[in-house]
Short mmCIF file of C-alpha atoms in Angstrom, two decimals:
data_model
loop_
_atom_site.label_atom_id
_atom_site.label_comp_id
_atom_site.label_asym_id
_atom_site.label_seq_id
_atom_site.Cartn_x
_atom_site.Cartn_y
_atom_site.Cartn_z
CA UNK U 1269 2.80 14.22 -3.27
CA UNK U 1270 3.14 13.00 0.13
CA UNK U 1271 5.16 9.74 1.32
CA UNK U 1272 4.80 8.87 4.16
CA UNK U 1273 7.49 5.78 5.19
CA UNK U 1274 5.91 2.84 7.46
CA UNK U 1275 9.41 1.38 7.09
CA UNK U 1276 12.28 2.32 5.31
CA UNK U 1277 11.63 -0.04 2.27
CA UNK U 1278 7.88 1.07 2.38
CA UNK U 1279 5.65 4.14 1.76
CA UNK U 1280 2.39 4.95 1.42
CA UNK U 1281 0.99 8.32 -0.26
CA UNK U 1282 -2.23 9.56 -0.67
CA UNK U 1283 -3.80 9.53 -4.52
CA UNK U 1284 -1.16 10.34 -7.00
CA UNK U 1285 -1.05 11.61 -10.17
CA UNK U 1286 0.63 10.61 -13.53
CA UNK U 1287 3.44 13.13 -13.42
CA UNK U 1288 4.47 12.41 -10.20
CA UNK U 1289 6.33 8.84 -11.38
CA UNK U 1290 9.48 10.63 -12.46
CA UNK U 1291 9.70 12.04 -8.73
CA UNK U 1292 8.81 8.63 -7.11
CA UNK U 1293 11.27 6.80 -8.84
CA UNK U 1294 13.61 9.88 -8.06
CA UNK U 1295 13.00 9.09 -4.08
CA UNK U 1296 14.34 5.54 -4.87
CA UNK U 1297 11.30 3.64 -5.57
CA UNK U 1298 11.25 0.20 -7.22
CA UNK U 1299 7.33 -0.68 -7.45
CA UNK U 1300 4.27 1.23 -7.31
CA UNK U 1301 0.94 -0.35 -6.07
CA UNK U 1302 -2.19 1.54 -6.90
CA UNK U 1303 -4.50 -0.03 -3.89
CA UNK U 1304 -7.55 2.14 -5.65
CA UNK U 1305 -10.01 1.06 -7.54
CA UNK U 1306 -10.51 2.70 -11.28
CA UNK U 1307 -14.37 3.41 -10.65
CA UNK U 1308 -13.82 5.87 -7.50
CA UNK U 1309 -11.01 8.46 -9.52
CA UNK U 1310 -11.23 10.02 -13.13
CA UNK U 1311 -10.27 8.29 -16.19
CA UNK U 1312 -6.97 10.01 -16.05
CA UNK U 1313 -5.91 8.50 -12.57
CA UNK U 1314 -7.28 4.86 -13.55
CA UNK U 1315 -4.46 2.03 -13.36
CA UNK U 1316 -4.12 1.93 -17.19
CA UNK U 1317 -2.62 5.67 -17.53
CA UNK U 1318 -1.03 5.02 -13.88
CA UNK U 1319 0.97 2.24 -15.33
CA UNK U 1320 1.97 4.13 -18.39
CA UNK U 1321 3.83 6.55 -16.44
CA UNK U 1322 4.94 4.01 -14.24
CA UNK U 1323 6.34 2.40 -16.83
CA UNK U 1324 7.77 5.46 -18.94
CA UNK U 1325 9.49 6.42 -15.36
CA UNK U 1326 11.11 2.47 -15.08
CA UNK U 1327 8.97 2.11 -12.63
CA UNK U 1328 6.80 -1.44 -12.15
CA UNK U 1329 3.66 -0.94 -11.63
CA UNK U 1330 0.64 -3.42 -9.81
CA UNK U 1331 -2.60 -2.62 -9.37
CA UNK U 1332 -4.15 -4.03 -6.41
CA UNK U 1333 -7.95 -2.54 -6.28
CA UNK U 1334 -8.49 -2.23 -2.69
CA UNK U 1335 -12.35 -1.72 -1.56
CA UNK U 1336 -12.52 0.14 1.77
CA UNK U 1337 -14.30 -2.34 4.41
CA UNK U 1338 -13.96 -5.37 1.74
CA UNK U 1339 -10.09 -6.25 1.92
CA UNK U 1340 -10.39 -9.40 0.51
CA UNK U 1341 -7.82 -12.20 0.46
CA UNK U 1342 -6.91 -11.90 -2.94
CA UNK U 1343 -5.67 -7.91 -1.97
CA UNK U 1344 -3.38 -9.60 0.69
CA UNK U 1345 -1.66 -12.41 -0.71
CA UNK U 1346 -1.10 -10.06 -3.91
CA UNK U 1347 -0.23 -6.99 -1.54
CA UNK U 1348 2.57 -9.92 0.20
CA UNK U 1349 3.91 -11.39 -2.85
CA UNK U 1350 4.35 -7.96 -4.87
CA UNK U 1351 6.27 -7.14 -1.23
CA UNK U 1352 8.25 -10.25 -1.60
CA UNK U 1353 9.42 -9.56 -4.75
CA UNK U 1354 9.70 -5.93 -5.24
CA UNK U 1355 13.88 -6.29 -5.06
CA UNK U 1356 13.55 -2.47 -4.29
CA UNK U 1357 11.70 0.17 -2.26
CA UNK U 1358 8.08 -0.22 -2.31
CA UNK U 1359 5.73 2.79 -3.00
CA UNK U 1360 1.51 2.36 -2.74
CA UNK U 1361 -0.86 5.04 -3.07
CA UNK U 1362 -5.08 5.24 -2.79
CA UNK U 1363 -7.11 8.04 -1.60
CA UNK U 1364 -5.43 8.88 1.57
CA UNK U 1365 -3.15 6.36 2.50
CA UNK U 1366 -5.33 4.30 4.69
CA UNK U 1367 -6.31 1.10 2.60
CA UNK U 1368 -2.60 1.21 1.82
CA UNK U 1369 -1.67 1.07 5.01
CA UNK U 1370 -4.05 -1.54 6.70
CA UNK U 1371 -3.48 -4.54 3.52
CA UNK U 1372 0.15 -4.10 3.77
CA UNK U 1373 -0.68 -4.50 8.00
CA UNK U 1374 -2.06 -7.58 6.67
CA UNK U 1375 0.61 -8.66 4.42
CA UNK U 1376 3.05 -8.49 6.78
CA UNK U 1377 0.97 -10.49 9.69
CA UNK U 1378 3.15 -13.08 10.89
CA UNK U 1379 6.26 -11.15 10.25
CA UNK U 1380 5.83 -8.79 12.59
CA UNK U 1381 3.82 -8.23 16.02
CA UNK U 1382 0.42 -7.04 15.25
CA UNK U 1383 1.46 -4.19 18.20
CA UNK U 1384 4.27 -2.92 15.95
CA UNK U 1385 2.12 -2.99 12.82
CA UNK U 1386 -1.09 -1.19 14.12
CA UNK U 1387 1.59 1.14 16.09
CA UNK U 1388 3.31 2.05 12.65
CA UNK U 1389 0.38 3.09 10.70
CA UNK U 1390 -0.89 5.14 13.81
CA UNK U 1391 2.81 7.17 14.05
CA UNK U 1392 0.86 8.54 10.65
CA UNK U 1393 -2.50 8.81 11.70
CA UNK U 1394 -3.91 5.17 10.49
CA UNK U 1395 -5.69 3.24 12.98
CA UNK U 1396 -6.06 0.09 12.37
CA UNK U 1397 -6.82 -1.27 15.61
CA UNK U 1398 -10.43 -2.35 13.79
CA UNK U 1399 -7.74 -4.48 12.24
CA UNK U 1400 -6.67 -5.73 14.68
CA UNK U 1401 -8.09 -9.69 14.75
CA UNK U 1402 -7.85 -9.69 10.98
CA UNK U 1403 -3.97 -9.07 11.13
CA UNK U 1404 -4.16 -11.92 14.13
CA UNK U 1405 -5.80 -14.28 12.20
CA UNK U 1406 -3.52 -14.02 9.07
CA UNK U 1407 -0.31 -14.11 11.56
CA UNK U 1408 -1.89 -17.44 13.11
CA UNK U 1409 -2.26 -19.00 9.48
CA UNK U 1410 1.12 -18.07 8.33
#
């Protein structure tokens, strides 16, 4: 497993397995997100088995099926109000970390500059200067 922390109360990972829970919730995680969608991993990495452990670790669990290149609405305003209300440390995982990182760029348009969001991701290799008028846009409407 590897977290990597865009904040201090966030953390994205690439995929995850089932047995890693115990040692998320170990590293003082609240809330999982699973940003990936069931039909790109094996049945034993789809949300339903994810949220079992999630669960069995007291861990909650969202999924939040993020398609690469399609971030729709929906995936932000979820990705903001599971944020919102996490009341913990916030852990989300999908195949490398990217999609992860870029809807919770857009969740958190508005809150902060788009320069300090697009510069976090990238201290971790993200770029999501493509982004970049997206995560304007949402600030502007916020």
């Amino acid at each position: 497993m590897d977290i990597r922390h865009l904040t201090p109360d966030h953390a994205v990972s690439p995929q995850i397995a089932p047995e890693d829970m115990a040692a998320i919730r170990a590293a003082g995680f609240a809330t999982v997100i699973d940003n990936r969608p069931d039909g790109e991993i094996p049945p034993d990495l789809h949300a339903g088995a994810m949220a079992a452990a999630a669960a069995a670790a007291g861990l909650r669990f969202v999924a939040n099926p993020v398609i690469g290149g399609a971030i729709s609405d929906a995936n932000v305003a979820l990705q903001r109000e599971v944020l919102d209300a996490a009341g913990g440390p916030v852990f989300a995982y999908c195949a490398s970390g990217n999609r992860c990182s870029i809807v919770w760029a857009m969740a958190n348009a508005g809150r902060q500059p788009t320069d300090a969001l697009i510069e976090t991701a990238a201290r971790w290799g993200y770029n999501l200067e493509p982004f970049r008028a997206r995560i304007d846009g949402l600030a502007e409407t916020r």
